[in-house]
């Protein structure tokens, strides 16, 4: 395994691999690797000749006042994890390597980026799409792997790839959870002991919502209210959003007629946690659009 910090060096390595006809699998991350990341890495390892993992805490996807400075970092451990998973290269550029002085070009997806996390984090997805496109251009992967945990991010990336004809296949990997259901996240590190005990209620409330749908409840407002009540009473956290949307278009649903993405963002202490599930009504597939 090699660690590459310079963009030009990374491009040279990629060129050499391409010349040999190797397939490249790519897992973009912000580091502080956990089992969620590892599941993406393992899939990439199984499916490609070369696996590249980027570790880059991308400054432009954080809004002023967000946790860019305090975002957890542990490069030494990340290196060990990547070594253990037999990846070929960690690409870990400096911020100036990605955004040199005078950098002035940004990529913006203007539909799927707007609801959910886009509402209270304006500019966040613009930062994500910009860095991911840059990383795609540097690593030139055949396949890139993203997590369902960040459902909206995965959809935005897929849309960017489609809209801009980027020659990469995007694969979405299921959410990996702690034993008690809490979605694994680098930001779980911010939780105090007490907050950590309360946090699994987020997933519990989503599962409860899924059960309501299975039992025949179709009214999105009623389901949202139940989720809200559960999260409020069990976590005392500050709810950013609870949304029930079309899993393809992210348009808000009033009624769940086929499938839905139920997505939440909750601030517990210093941690803004997001999670989601996809629910399907019995016997129906998921169609695009309002139902
Ligand atoms: P991050 O380092 O948080 O930016 O995440 C890097 C990639 O790992 C993104 O595609 C995330 O969606 C994915 N990821 C993070 N947490 C999980 C998880 N618990 N399960 C599956 N994928 C995850």
PDB file of C-alpha atoms and ligand atoms in Angstrom:
ATOM      1  CA  UNK A   1       0.000   0.000   0.000  1.00  0.00           C
ATOM      2  CA  UNK A   2       1.235   3.457  -0.829  1.00  0.00           C
ATOM      3  CA  UNK A   3       0.221   6.825   0.591  1.00  0.00           C
ATOM      4  CA  UNK A   4       0.113   9.623  -1.960  1.00  0.00           C
ATOM      5  CA  UNK A   5      -0.278  13.236  -0.934  1.00  0.00           C
ATOM      6  CA  UNK A   6       0.442  15.058  -4.181  1.00  0.00           C
ATOM      7  CA  UNK A   7      -2.158  15.291  -6.915  1.00  0.00           C
ATOM      8  CA  UNK A   8       0.392  15.029  -9.759  1.00  0.00           C
ATOM      9  CA  UNK A   9       1.930  11.917  -8.268  1.00  0.00           C
ATOM     10  CA  UNK A  10      -1.528  10.367  -7.927  1.00  0.00           C
ATOM     11  CA  UNK A  11      -2.310  11.103 -11.577  1.00  0.00           C
ATOM     12  CA  UNK A  12       0.946   9.438 -12.660  1.00  0.00           C
ATOM     13  CA  UNK A  13       0.162   6.281 -10.690  1.00  0.00           C
ATOM     14  CA  UNK A  14      -3.327   6.171 -12.153  1.00  0.00           C
ATOM     15  CA  UNK A  15      -1.952   6.501 -15.675  1.00  0.00           C
ATOM     16  CA  UNK A  16       0.408   3.573 -15.086  1.00  0.00           C
ATOM     17  CA  UNK A  17      -2.456   1.406 -13.805  1.00  0.00           C
ATOM     18  CA  UNK A  18      -4.670   2.381 -16.720  1.00  0.00           C
ATOM     19  CA  UNK A  19      -1.902   1.507 -19.202  1.00  0.00           C
ATOM     20  CA  UNK A  20      -1.769  -1.967 -17.702  1.00  0.00           C
ATOM     21  CA  UNK A  21      -5.540  -2.285 -18.124  1.00  0.00           C
ATOM     22  CA  UNK A  22      -6.243  -2.420 -14.375  1.00  0.00           C
ATOM     23  CA  UNK A  23      -9.712  -1.605 -13.076  1.00  0.00           C
ATOM     24  CA  UNK A  24      -9.836   1.011 -10.330  1.00  0.00           C
ATOM     25  CA  UNK A  25     -12.339   1.045  -7.468  1.00  0.00           C
ATOM     26  CA  UNK A  26     -12.558   4.250  -5.460  1.00  0.00           C
ATOM     27  CA  UNK A  27     -13.879   4.982  -1.980  1.00  0.00           C
ATOM     28  CA  UNK A  28     -13.918   8.688  -1.122  1.00  0.00           C
ATOM     29  CA  UNK A  29     -13.912   9.376   2.639  1.00  0.00           C
ATOM     30  CA  UNK A  30     -13.156  12.063   5.169  1.00  0.00           C
ATOM     31  CA  UNK A  31     -11.188   9.547   7.243  1.00  0.00           C
ATOM     32  CA  UNK A  32     -11.603   8.447  10.846  1.00  0.00           C
ATOM     33  CA  UNK A  33     -12.520   5.139   9.277  1.00  0.00           C
ATOM     34  CA  UNK A  34     -15.113   2.846  10.834  1.00  0.00           C
ATOM     35  CA  UNK A  35     -16.973  -0.297   9.814  1.00  0.00           C
ATOM     36  CA  UNK A  36     -19.268   1.707   7.524  1.00  0.00           C
ATOM     37  CA  UNK A  37     -16.286   2.828   5.461  1.00  0.00           C
ATOM     38  CA  UNK A  38     -14.788  -0.656   5.683  1.00  0.00           C
ATOM     39  CA  UNK A  39     -17.864  -2.203   4.126  1.00  0.00           C
ATOM     40  CA  UNK A  40     -17.415   0.096   1.092  1.00  0.00           C
ATOM     41  CA  UNK A  41     -13.712  -0.718   0.978  1.00  0.00           C
ATOM     42  CA  UNK A  42     -14.326  -4.484   1.132  1.00  0.00           C
ATOM     43  CA  UNK A  43     -16.794  -4.303  -1.731  1.00  0.00           C
ATOM     44  CA  UNK A  44     -14.337  -2.238  -3.769  1.00  0.00           C
ATOM     45  CA  UNK A  45     -11.596  -4.764  -2.956  1.00  0.00           C
ATOM     46  CA  UNK A  46     -13.727  -7.669  -4.163  1.00  0.00           C
ATOM     47  CA  UNK A  47     -14.639  -5.962  -7.425  1.00  0.00           C
ATOM     48  CA  UNK A  48     -11.478  -4.225  -8.681  1.00  0.00           C
ATOM     49  CA  UNK A  49      -7.792  -4.765  -9.462  1.00  0.00           C
ATOM     50  CA  UNK A  50      -6.792  -1.540  -7.729  1.00  0.00           C
ATOM     51  CA  UNK A  51      -8.520   0.074  -4.741  1.00  0.00           C
ATOM     52  CA  UNK A  52      -7.968   3.738  -3.936  1.00  0.00           C
ATOM     53  CA  UNK A  53      -9.289   5.332  -0.742  1.00  0.00           C
ATOM     54  CA  UNK A  54      -9.157   9.091  -0.406  1.00  0.00           C
ATOM     55  CA  UNK A  55      -8.916  10.658   3.007  1.00  0.00           C
ATOM     56  CA  UNK A  56      -9.690  14.336   2.771  1.00  0.00           C
ATOM     57  CA  UNK A  57     -11.710  16.485   5.127  1.00  0.00           C
ATOM     58  CA  UNK A  58     -13.149  18.739   2.470  1.00  0.00           C
ATOM     59  CA  UNK A  59     -13.262  22.310   3.794  1.00  0.00           C
ATOM     60  CA  UNK A  60     -15.746  23.604   1.230  1.00  0.00           C
ATOM     61  CA  UNK A  61     -18.560  21.243   2.228  1.00  0.00           C
ATOM     62  CA  UNK A  62     -18.626  22.679   5.750  1.00  0.00           C
ATOM     63  CA  UNK A  63     -20.559  25.862   6.372  1.00  0.00           C
ATOM     64  CA  UNK A  64     -19.158  28.622   8.546  1.00  0.00           C
ATOM     65  CA  UNK A  65     -19.707  27.602  12.172  1.00  0.00           C
ATOM     66  CA  UNK A  66     -19.834  23.872  11.355  1.00  0.00           C
ATOM     67  CA  UNK A  67     -17.355  21.295  12.629  1.00  0.00           C
ATOM     68  CA  UNK A  68     -14.565  21.462  10.032  1.00  0.00           C
ATOM     69  CA  UNK A  69     -11.869  22.254  12.597  1.00  0.00           C
ATOM     70  CA  UNK A  70     -13.035  19.709  15.143  1.00  0.00           C
ATOM     71  CA  UNK A  71     -13.934  16.936  12.671  1.00  0.00           C
ATOM     72  CA  UNK A  72     -12.269  13.772  14.051  1.00  0.00           C
ATOM     73  CA  UNK A  73      -8.998  12.812  12.394  1.00  0.00           C
ATOM     74  CA  UNK A  74      -6.741   9.799  13.021  1.00  0.00           C
ATOM     75  CA  UNK A  75      -4.550   9.192  10.009  1.00  0.00           C
ATOM     76  CA  UNK A  76      -2.372   6.602  11.752  1.00  0.00           C
ATOM     77  CA  UNK A  77      -5.319   4.359  12.479  1.00  0.00           C
ATOM     78  CA  UNK A  78      -6.819   4.963   9.017  1.00  0.00           C
ATOM     79  CA  UNK A  79      -3.541   3.774   7.500  1.00  0.00           C
ATOM     80  CA  UNK A  80      -3.685   0.593   9.578  1.00  0.00           C
ATOM     81  CA  UNK A  81      -7.281  -0.067   8.534  1.00  0.00           C
ATOM     82  CA  UNK A  82      -6.444   0.408   4.847  1.00  0.00           C
ATOM     83  CA  UNK A  83      -3.365  -1.784   5.137  1.00  0.00           C
ATOM     84  CA  UNK A  84      -5.448  -4.513   6.763  1.00  0.00           C
ATOM     85  CA  UNK A  85      -8.052  -4.276   3.995  1.00  0.00           C
ATOM     86  CA  UNK A  86      -5.290  -4.622   1.395  1.00  0.00           C
ATOM     87  CA  UNK A  87      -6.044  -1.445  -0.461  1.00  0.00           C
ATOM     88  CA  UNK A  88      -3.465  -0.212  -2.958  1.00  0.00           C
ATOM     89  CA  UNK A  89      -3.360   3.508  -2.352  1.00  0.00           C
ATOM     90  CA  UNK A  90      -4.485   6.121   0.130  1.00  0.00           C
ATOM     91  CA  UNK A  91      -4.808   9.494  -1.530  1.00  0.00           C
ATOM     92  CA  UNK A  92      -4.603  12.116   1.162  1.00  0.00           C
ATOM     93  CA  UNK A  93      -3.972  15.527  -0.332  1.00  0.00           C
ATOM     94  CA  UNK A  94      -3.507  18.808   1.507  1.00  0.00           C
ATOM     95  CA  UNK A  95      -6.337  21.334   1.128  1.00  0.00           C
ATOM     96  CA  UNK A  96      -4.029  23.437  -1.059  1.00  0.00           C
ATOM     97  CA  UNK A  97      -3.468  20.421  -3.303  1.00  0.00           C
ATOM     98  CA  UNK A  98      -7.175  20.291  -4.092  1.00  0.00           C
ATOM     99  CA  UNK A  99      -7.916  24.017  -3.875  1.00  0.00           C
ATOM    100  CA  UNK A 100      -4.769  25.881  -4.921  1.00  0.00           C
ATOM    101  CA  UNK A 101      -4.750  29.632  -4.781  1.00  0.00           C
ATOM    102  CA  UNK A 102      -7.071  31.075  -7.403  1.00  0.00           C
ATOM    103  CA  UNK A 103      -9.372  28.037  -7.495  1.00  0.00           C
ATOM    104  CA  UNK A 104     -12.704  29.335  -8.798  1.00  0.00           C
ATOM    105  CA  UNK A 105     -14.718  26.533 -10.395  1.00  0.00           C
ATOM    106  CA  UNK A 106     -17.554  24.748  -8.595  1.00  0.00           C
ATOM    107  CA  UNK A 107     -20.063  22.053  -9.545  1.00  0.00           C
ATOM    108  CA  UNK A 108     -23.637  22.453  -8.412  1.00  0.00           C
ATOM    109  CA  UNK A 109     -26.513  20.005  -8.707  1.00  0.00           C
ATOM    110  CA  UNK A 110     -29.644  22.064  -8.391  1.00  0.00           C
ATOM    111  CA  UNK A 111     -32.553  19.725  -7.679  1.00  0.00           C
ATOM    112  CA  UNK A 112     -31.767  16.811  -5.400  1.00  0.00           C
ATOM    113  CA  UNK A 113     -29.423  19.063  -3.386  1.00  0.00           C
ATOM    114  CA  UNK A 114     -32.228  21.357  -2.266  1.00  0.00           C
ATOM    115  CA  UNK A 115     -34.419  19.440   0.229  1.00  0.00           C
ATOM    116  CA  UNK A 116     -33.403  17.569   3.420  1.00  0.00           C
ATOM    117  CA  UNK A 117     -29.799  18.423   4.335  1.00  0.00           C
ATOM    118  CA  UNK A 118     -29.674  21.042   1.584  1.00  0.00           C
ATOM    119  CA  UNK A 119     -32.236  23.203   3.338  1.00  0.00           C
ATOM    120  CA  UNK A 120     -30.225  24.017   6.425  1.00  0.00           C
ATOM    121  CA  UNK A 121     -26.809  23.413   4.906  1.00  0.00           C
ATOM    122  CA  UNK A 122     -26.849  25.598   1.772  1.00  0.00           C
ATOM    123  CA  UNK A 123     -23.668  25.091  -0.222  1.00  0.00           C
ATOM    124  CA  UNK A 124     -22.899  21.759   1.436  1.00  0.00           C
ATOM    125  CA  UNK A 125     -23.653  19.605  -1.615  1.00  0.00           C
ATOM    126  CA  UNK A 126     -21.909  22.081  -3.912  1.00  0.00           C
ATOM    127  CA  UNK A 127     -18.810  21.386  -1.837  1.00  0.00           C
ATOM    128  CA  UNK A 128     -19.406  17.643  -2.067  1.00  0.00           C
ATOM    129  CA  UNK A 129     -19.996  17.523  -5.835  1.00  0.00           C
ATOM    130  CA  UNK A 130     -17.024  19.798  -6.503  1.00  0.00           C
ATOM    131  CA  UNK A 131     -14.586  17.672  -4.514  1.00  0.00           C
ATOM    132  CA  UNK A 132     -15.975  14.367  -5.769  1.00  0.00           C
ATOM    133  CA  UNK A 133     -15.689  15.449  -9.401  1.00  0.00           C
ATOM    134  CA  UNK A 134     -12.108  16.588  -8.765  1.00  0.00           C
ATOM    135  CA  UNK A 135     -11.311  13.267  -7.105  1.00  0.00           C
ATOM    136  CA  UNK A 136     -12.927  11.375  -9.989  1.00  0.00           C
ATOM    137  CA  UNK A 137     -10.735  13.309 -12.429  1.00  0.00           C
ATOM    138  CA  UNK A 138      -7.607  12.534 -10.429  1.00  0.00           C
ATOM    139  CA  UNK A 139      -8.312   8.846  -9.640  1.00  0.00           C
ATOM    140  CA  UNK A 140     -10.327   8.071 -12.825  1.00  0.00           C
ATOM    141  CA  UNK A 141     -12.137   5.149 -11.177  1.00  0.00           C
ATOM    142  CA  UNK A 142     -14.167   2.565 -13.042  1.00  0.00           C
ATOM    143  CA  UNK A 143     -16.433   2.234 -10.021  1.00  0.00           C
ATOM    144  CA  UNK A 144     -16.929   4.509  -7.006  1.00  0.00           C
ATOM    145  CA  UNK A 145     -18.592   3.420  -3.775  1.00  0.00           C
ATOM    146  CA  UNK A 146     -20.878   5.516  -1.575  1.00  0.00           C
ATOM    147  CA  UNK A 147     -22.970   4.748   1.514  1.00  0.00           C
ATOM    148  CA  UNK A 148     -26.746   4.592   1.811  1.00  0.00           C
ATOM    149  CA  UNK A 149     -26.280   6.279   5.206  1.00  0.00           C
ATOM    150  CA  UNK A 150     -25.817   9.501   3.257  1.00  0.00           C
ATOM    151  CA  UNK A 151     -28.735   8.730   0.946  1.00  0.00           C
ATOM    152  CA  UNK A 152     -29.131  12.235  -0.418  1.00  0.00           C
ATOM    153  CA  UNK A 153     -25.411  12.589  -1.073  1.00  0.00           C
ATOM    154  CA  UNK A 154     -25.405   9.308  -3.003  1.00  0.00           C
ATOM    155  CA  UNK A 155     -28.338  10.470  -5.145  1.00  0.00           C
ATOM    156  CA  UNK A 156     -26.732  13.840  -5.810  1.00  0.00           C
ATOM    157  CA  UNK A 157     -23.495  12.148  -6.918  1.00  0.00           C
ATOM    158  CA  UNK A 158     -25.397   9.751  -9.180  1.00  0.00           C
ATOM    159  CA  UNK A 159     -27.228  12.702 -10.723  1.00  0.00           C
ATOM    160  CA  UNK A 160     -23.977  14.605 -11.284  1.00  0.00           C
ATOM    161  CA  UNK A 161     -22.467  11.551 -12.971  1.00  0.00           C
ATOM    162  CA  UNK A 162     -25.497  11.214 -15.227  1.00  0.00           C
ATOM    163  CA  UNK A 163     -25.848  14.917 -16.032  1.00  0.00           C
ATOM    164  CA  UNK A 164     -22.159  15.427 -16.786  1.00  0.00           C
ATOM    165  CA  UNK A 165     -21.537  12.059 -18.514  1.00  0.00           C
ATOM    166  CA  UNK A 166     -18.779  11.174 -16.089  1.00  0.00           C
ATOM    167  CA  UNK A 167     -17.406   7.744 -17.054  1.00  0.00           C
ATOM    168  CA  UNK A 168     -17.761   6.073 -13.651  1.00  0.00           C
ATOM    169  CA  UNK A 169     -20.177   3.540 -12.219  1.00  0.00           C
ATOM    170  CA  UNK A 170     -21.586   4.573  -8.840  1.00  0.00           C
ATOM    171  CA  UNK A 171     -22.519   1.846  -6.378  1.00  0.00           C
ATOM    172  CA  UNK A 172     -24.446   2.416  -3.163  1.00  0.00           C
ATOM    173  CA  UNK A 173     -23.629   0.229  -0.170  1.00  0.00           C
ATOM    174  CA  UNK A 174     -26.114  -0.466   2.682  1.00  0.00           C
ATOM    175  CA  UNK A 175     -25.796   1.370   5.994  1.00  0.00           C
ATOM    176  CA  UNK A 176     -23.659  -0.354   8.615  1.00  0.00           C
ATOM    177  CA  UNK A 177     -24.967  -0.009  12.165  1.00  0.00           C
ATOM    178  CA  UNK A 178     -23.775  -0.502  15.694  1.00  0.00           C
ATOM    179  CA  UNK A 179     -25.308  -3.449  17.509  1.00  0.00           C
ATOM    180  CA  UNK A 180     -27.956  -1.166  19.007  1.00  0.00           C
ATOM    181  CA  UNK A 181     -28.921   0.198  15.600  1.00  0.00           C
ATOM    182  CA  UNK A 182     -27.099   3.529  15.616  1.00  0.00           C
ATOM    183  CA  UNK A 183     -25.734   4.204  12.134  1.00  0.00           C
ATOM    184  CA  UNK A 184     -21.951   4.226  12.224  1.00  0.00           C
ATOM    185  CA  UNK A 185     -20.559   7.697  11.698  1.00  0.00           C
ATOM    186  CA  UNK A 186     -17.313   9.503  12.418  1.00  0.00           C
ATOM    187  CA  UNK A 187     -19.460  12.118  14.153  1.00  0.00           C
ATOM    188  CA  UNK A 188     -20.664   9.596  16.777  1.00  0.00           C
ATOM    189  CA  UNK A 189     -17.355  10.441  18.442  1.00  0.00           C
ATOM    190  CA  UNK A 190     -18.868  13.761  19.562  1.00  0.00           C
ATOM    191  CA  UNK A 191     -21.490  11.981  21.711  1.00  0.00           C
ATOM    192  CA  UNK A 192     -21.043  11.891  25.484  1.00  0.00           C
ATOM    193  CA  UNK A 193     -21.760   8.570  27.235  1.00  0.00           C
ATOM    194  CA  UNK A 194     -25.280   9.656  28.057  1.00  0.00           C
ATOM    195  CA  UNK A 195     -25.952  10.989  24.557  1.00  0.00           C
ATOM    196  CA  UNK A 196     -24.600   7.773  23.041  1.00  0.00           C
ATOM    197  CA  UNK A 197     -27.153   5.799  25.030  1.00  0.00           C
ATOM    198  CA  UNK A 198     -29.973   7.943  23.676  1.00  0.00           C
ATOM    199  CA  UNK A 199     -28.839   8.077  20.035  1.00  0.00           C
ATOM    200  CA  UNK A 200     -30.117   4.596  18.956  1.00  0.00           C
ATOM    201  CA  UNK A 201     -33.639   5.992  19.378  1.00  0.00           C
ATOM    202  CA  UNK A 202     -33.146   7.664  15.989  1.00  0.00           C
ATOM    203  CA  UNK A 203     -33.032   4.317  14.185  1.00  0.00           C
ATOM    204  CA  UNK A 204     -35.708   2.870  16.459  1.00  0.00           C
ATOM    205  CA  UNK A 205     -38.047   5.663  15.436  1.00  0.00           C
ATOM    206  CA  UNK A 206     -37.305   4.958  11.756  1.00  0.00           C
ATOM    207  CA  UNK A 207     -37.986   1.257  12.213  1.00  0.00           C
ATOM    208  CA  UNK A 208     -41.222   2.107  13.981  1.00  0.00           C
ATOM    209  CA  UNK A 209     -42.178   4.293  11.008  1.00  0.00           C
ATOM    210  CA  UNK A 210     -41.419   1.373   8.687  1.00  0.00           C
ATOM    211  CA  UNK A 211     -43.670  -0.872  10.758  1.00  0.00           C
ATOM    212  CA  UNK A 212     -46.485   1.679  10.607  1.00  0.00           C
ATOM    213  CA  UNK A 213     -46.256   1.587   6.810  1.00  0.00           C
ATOM    214  CA  UNK A 214     -46.225  -2.208   6.769  1.00  0.00           C
ATOM    215  CA  UNK A 215     -49.328  -2.223   8.936  1.00  0.00           C
ATOM    216  CA  UNK A 216     -51.117  -0.026   6.439  1.00  0.00           C
ATOM    217  CA  UNK A 217     -50.563   3.575   7.546  1.00  0.00           C
ATOM    218  CA  UNK A 218     -50.242   5.723   4.434  1.00  0.00           C
ATOM    219  CA  UNK A 219     -50.465   9.223   5.879  1.00  0.00           C
ATOM    220  CA  UNK A 220     -46.961  10.732   5.893  1.00  0.00           C
ATOM    221  CA  UNK A 221     -47.908  13.484   8.348  1.00  0.00           C
ATOM    222  CA  UNK A 222     -49.084  10.970  10.954  1.00  0.00           C
ATOM    223  CA  UNK A 223     -45.927   8.910  10.578  1.00  0.00           C
ATOM    224  CA  UNK A 224     -43.719  11.988  10.867  1.00  0.00           C
ATOM    225  CA  UNK A 225     -45.514  13.041  14.049  1.00  0.00           C
ATOM    226  CA  UNK A 226     -44.877   9.619  15.630  1.00  0.00           C
ATOM    227  CA  UNK A 227     -41.198   9.730  14.660  1.00  0.00           C
ATOM    228  CA  UNK A 228     -40.941  13.250  16.036  1.00  0.00           C
ATOM    229  CA  UNK A 229     -42.526  12.247  19.330  1.00  0.00           C
ATOM    230  CA  UNK A 230     -40.223   9.258  19.740  1.00  0.00           C
ATOM    231  CA  UNK A 231     -37.062  11.203  18.924  1.00  0.00           C
ATOM    232  CA  UNK A 232     -38.061  14.093  21.158  1.00  0.00           C
ATOM    233  CA  UNK A 233     -38.895  11.984  24.170  1.00  0.00           C
ATOM    234  CA  UNK A 234     -36.030   9.505  23.833  1.00  0.00           C
ATOM    235  CA  UNK A 235     -33.153  11.782  22.826  1.00  0.00           C
ATOM    236  CA  UNK A 236     -34.078  15.315  23.828  1.00  0.00           C
ATOM    237  CA  UNK A 237     -32.178  16.239  20.671  1.00  0.00           C
ATOM    238  CA  UNK A 238     -32.905  19.094  18.334  1.00  0.00           C
ATOM    239  CA  UNK A 239     -34.649  17.824  15.209  1.00  0.00           C
ATOM    240  CA  UNK A 240     -33.384  19.425  12.016  1.00  0.00           C
ATOM    241  CA  UNK A 241     -35.817  17.505   9.799  1.00  0.00           C
ATOM    242  CA  UNK A 242     -37.974  14.433   9.549  1.00  0.00           C
ATOM    243  CA  UNK A 243     -38.964  13.939   5.926  1.00  0.00           C
ATOM    244  CA  UNK A 244     -40.850  11.319   3.984  1.00  0.00           C
ATOM    245  CA  UNK A 245     -39.885  11.617   0.346  1.00  0.00           C
ATOM    246  CA  UNK A 246     -39.787   9.775  -2.947  1.00  0.00           C
ATOM    247  CA  UNK A 247     -36.562   7.716  -2.835  1.00  0.00           C
ATOM    248  CA  UNK A 248     -35.771   8.666  -6.436  1.00  0.00           C
ATOM    249  CA  UNK A 249     -36.737  12.341  -6.739  1.00  0.00           C
ATOM    250  CA  UNK A 250     -36.669  13.330  -3.024  1.00  0.00           C
ATOM    251  CA  UNK A 251     -40.022  15.081  -3.512  1.00  0.00           C
ATOM    252  CA  UNK A 252     -42.078  15.224  -0.318  1.00  0.00           C
ATOM    253  CA  UNK A 253     -44.863  12.658  -0.133  1.00  0.00           C
ATOM    254  CA  UNK A 254     -48.230  13.249   1.494  1.00  0.00           C
ATOM    255  CA  UNK A 255     -49.192   9.623   1.132  1.00  0.00           C
ATOM    256  CA  UNK A 256     -46.999   6.556   0.855  1.00  0.00           C
ATOM    257  CA  UNK A 257     -48.455   4.634  -2.036  1.00  0.00           C
ATOM    258  CA  UNK A 258     -45.446   2.656  -3.251  1.00  0.00           C
ATOM    259  CA  UNK A 259     -42.094   3.353  -1.632  1.00  0.00           C
ATOM    260  CA  UNK A 260     -40.594   6.110   0.456  1.00  0.00           C
ATOM    261  CA  UNK A 261     -37.350   7.300   1.927  1.00  0.00           C
ATOM    262  CA  UNK A 262     -37.805   8.315   5.534  1.00  0.00           C
ATOM    263  CA  UNK A 263     -34.877  10.529   6.459  1.00  0.00           C
ATOM    264  CA  UNK A 264     -34.005  12.371   9.638  1.00  0.00           C
ATOM    265  CA  UNK A 265     -31.344  14.743  10.909  1.00  0.00           C
ATOM    266  CA  UNK A 266     -31.079  15.288  14.642  1.00  0.00           C
ATOM    267  CA  UNK A 267     -28.620  17.265  16.678  1.00  0.00           C
ATOM    268  CA  UNK A 268     -27.732  15.479  19.906  1.00  0.00           C
ATOM    269  CA  UNK A 269     -25.231  17.507  21.893  1.00  0.00           C
ATOM    270  CA  UNK A 270     -22.514  18.491  19.441  1.00  0.00           C
ATOM    271  CA  UNK A 271     -23.306  15.755  16.957  1.00  0.00           C
ATOM    272  CA  UNK A 272     -25.576  16.324  13.987  1.00  0.00           C
ATOM    273  CA  UNK A 273     -26.631  12.789  13.113  1.00  0.00           C
ATOM    274  CA  UNK A 274     -28.434  11.690   9.968  1.00  0.00           C
ATOM    275  CA  UNK A 275     -30.111   8.395   9.206  1.00  0.00           C
ATOM    276  CA  UNK A 276     -32.712   6.986   6.841  1.00  0.00           C
ATOM    277  CA  UNK A 277     -34.618   3.904   5.803  1.00  0.00           C
ATOM    278  CA  UNK A 278     -36.388   2.967   2.614  1.00  0.00           C
ATOM    279  CA  UNK A 279     -39.867   1.566   3.103  1.00  0.00           C
ATOM    280  CA  UNK A 280     -41.939  -0.252   0.537  1.00  0.00           C
ATOM    281  CA  UNK A 281     -45.627  -0.870   0.745  1.00  0.00           C
ATOM    282  CA  UNK A 282     -46.354  -4.589   0.407  1.00  0.00           C
ATOM    283  CA  UNK A 283     -46.522  -5.756  -3.187  1.00  0.00           C
ATOM    284  CA  UNK A 284     -45.530  -2.446  -4.792  1.00  0.00           C
ATOM    285  CA  UNK A 285     -42.286  -1.393  -6.418  1.00  0.00           C
ATOM    286  CA  UNK A 286     -40.888   2.115  -6.188  1.00  0.00           C
ATOM    287  CA  UNK A 287     -41.904   4.552  -8.891  1.00  0.00           C
ATOM    288  CA  UNK A 288     -40.520   8.017  -9.415  1.00  0.00           C
ATOM    289  CA  UNK A 289     -42.637  10.989  -8.493  1.00  0.00           C
ATOM    290  CA  UNK A 290     -45.279  12.016  -6.041  1.00  0.00           C
ATOM    291  CA  UNK A 291     -47.586   9.314  -4.778  1.00  0.00           C
TER     292      UNK A 291
HETATM  293  P1  LIG B   1     -17.545  10.159   5.282  1.00  0.00           P
HETATM  294  O1  LIG B   1     -16.131   9.820   5.640  1.00  0.00           O
HETATM  295  O2  LIG B   1     -18.444  10.277   6.466  1.00  0.00           O
HETATM  296  O3  LIG B   1     -17.633  11.306   4.312  1.00  0.00           O
HETATM  297  O4  LIG B   1     -18.105   8.894   4.494  1.00  0.00           O
HETATM  298  C1  LIG B   1     -17.445   8.362   3.375  1.00  0.00           C
HETATM  299  C2  LIG B   1     -18.356   7.364   2.703  1.00  0.00           C
HETATM  300  O5  LIG B   1     -18.689   6.334   3.632  1.00  0.00           O
HETATM  301  C3  LIG B   1     -19.683   7.986   2.247  1.00  0.00           C
HETATM  302  O6  LIG B   1     -20.032   7.431   0.989  1.00  0.00           O
HETATM  303  C4  LIG B   1     -20.639   7.555   3.321  1.00  0.00           C
HETATM  304  O7  LIG B   1     -21.972   7.447   2.884  1.00  0.00           O
HETATM  305  C5  LIG B   1     -20.094   6.184   3.688  1.00  0.00           C
HETATM  306  N1  LIG B   1     -20.526   5.826   5.037  1.00  0.00           N
HETATM  307  C6  LIG B   1     -20.356   6.536   6.171  1.00  0.00           C
HETATM  308  N2  LIG B   1     -20.945   5.902   7.220  1.00  0.00           N
HETATM  309  C7  LIG B   1     -21.487   4.771   6.718  1.00  0.00           C
HETATM  310  C8  LIG B   1     -22.240   3.692   7.293  1.00  0.00           C
HETATM  311  N3  LIG B   1     -22.548   3.659   8.583  1.00  0.00           N
HETATM  312  N4  LIG B   1     -22.635   2.693   6.487  1.00  0.00           N
HETATM  313  C9  LIG B   1     -22.345   2.719   5.153  1.00  0.00           C
HETATM  314  N5  LIG B   1     -21.638   3.698   4.556  1.00  0.00           N
HETATM  315  C10 LIG B   1     -21.216   4.713   5.319  1.00  0.00           C
END
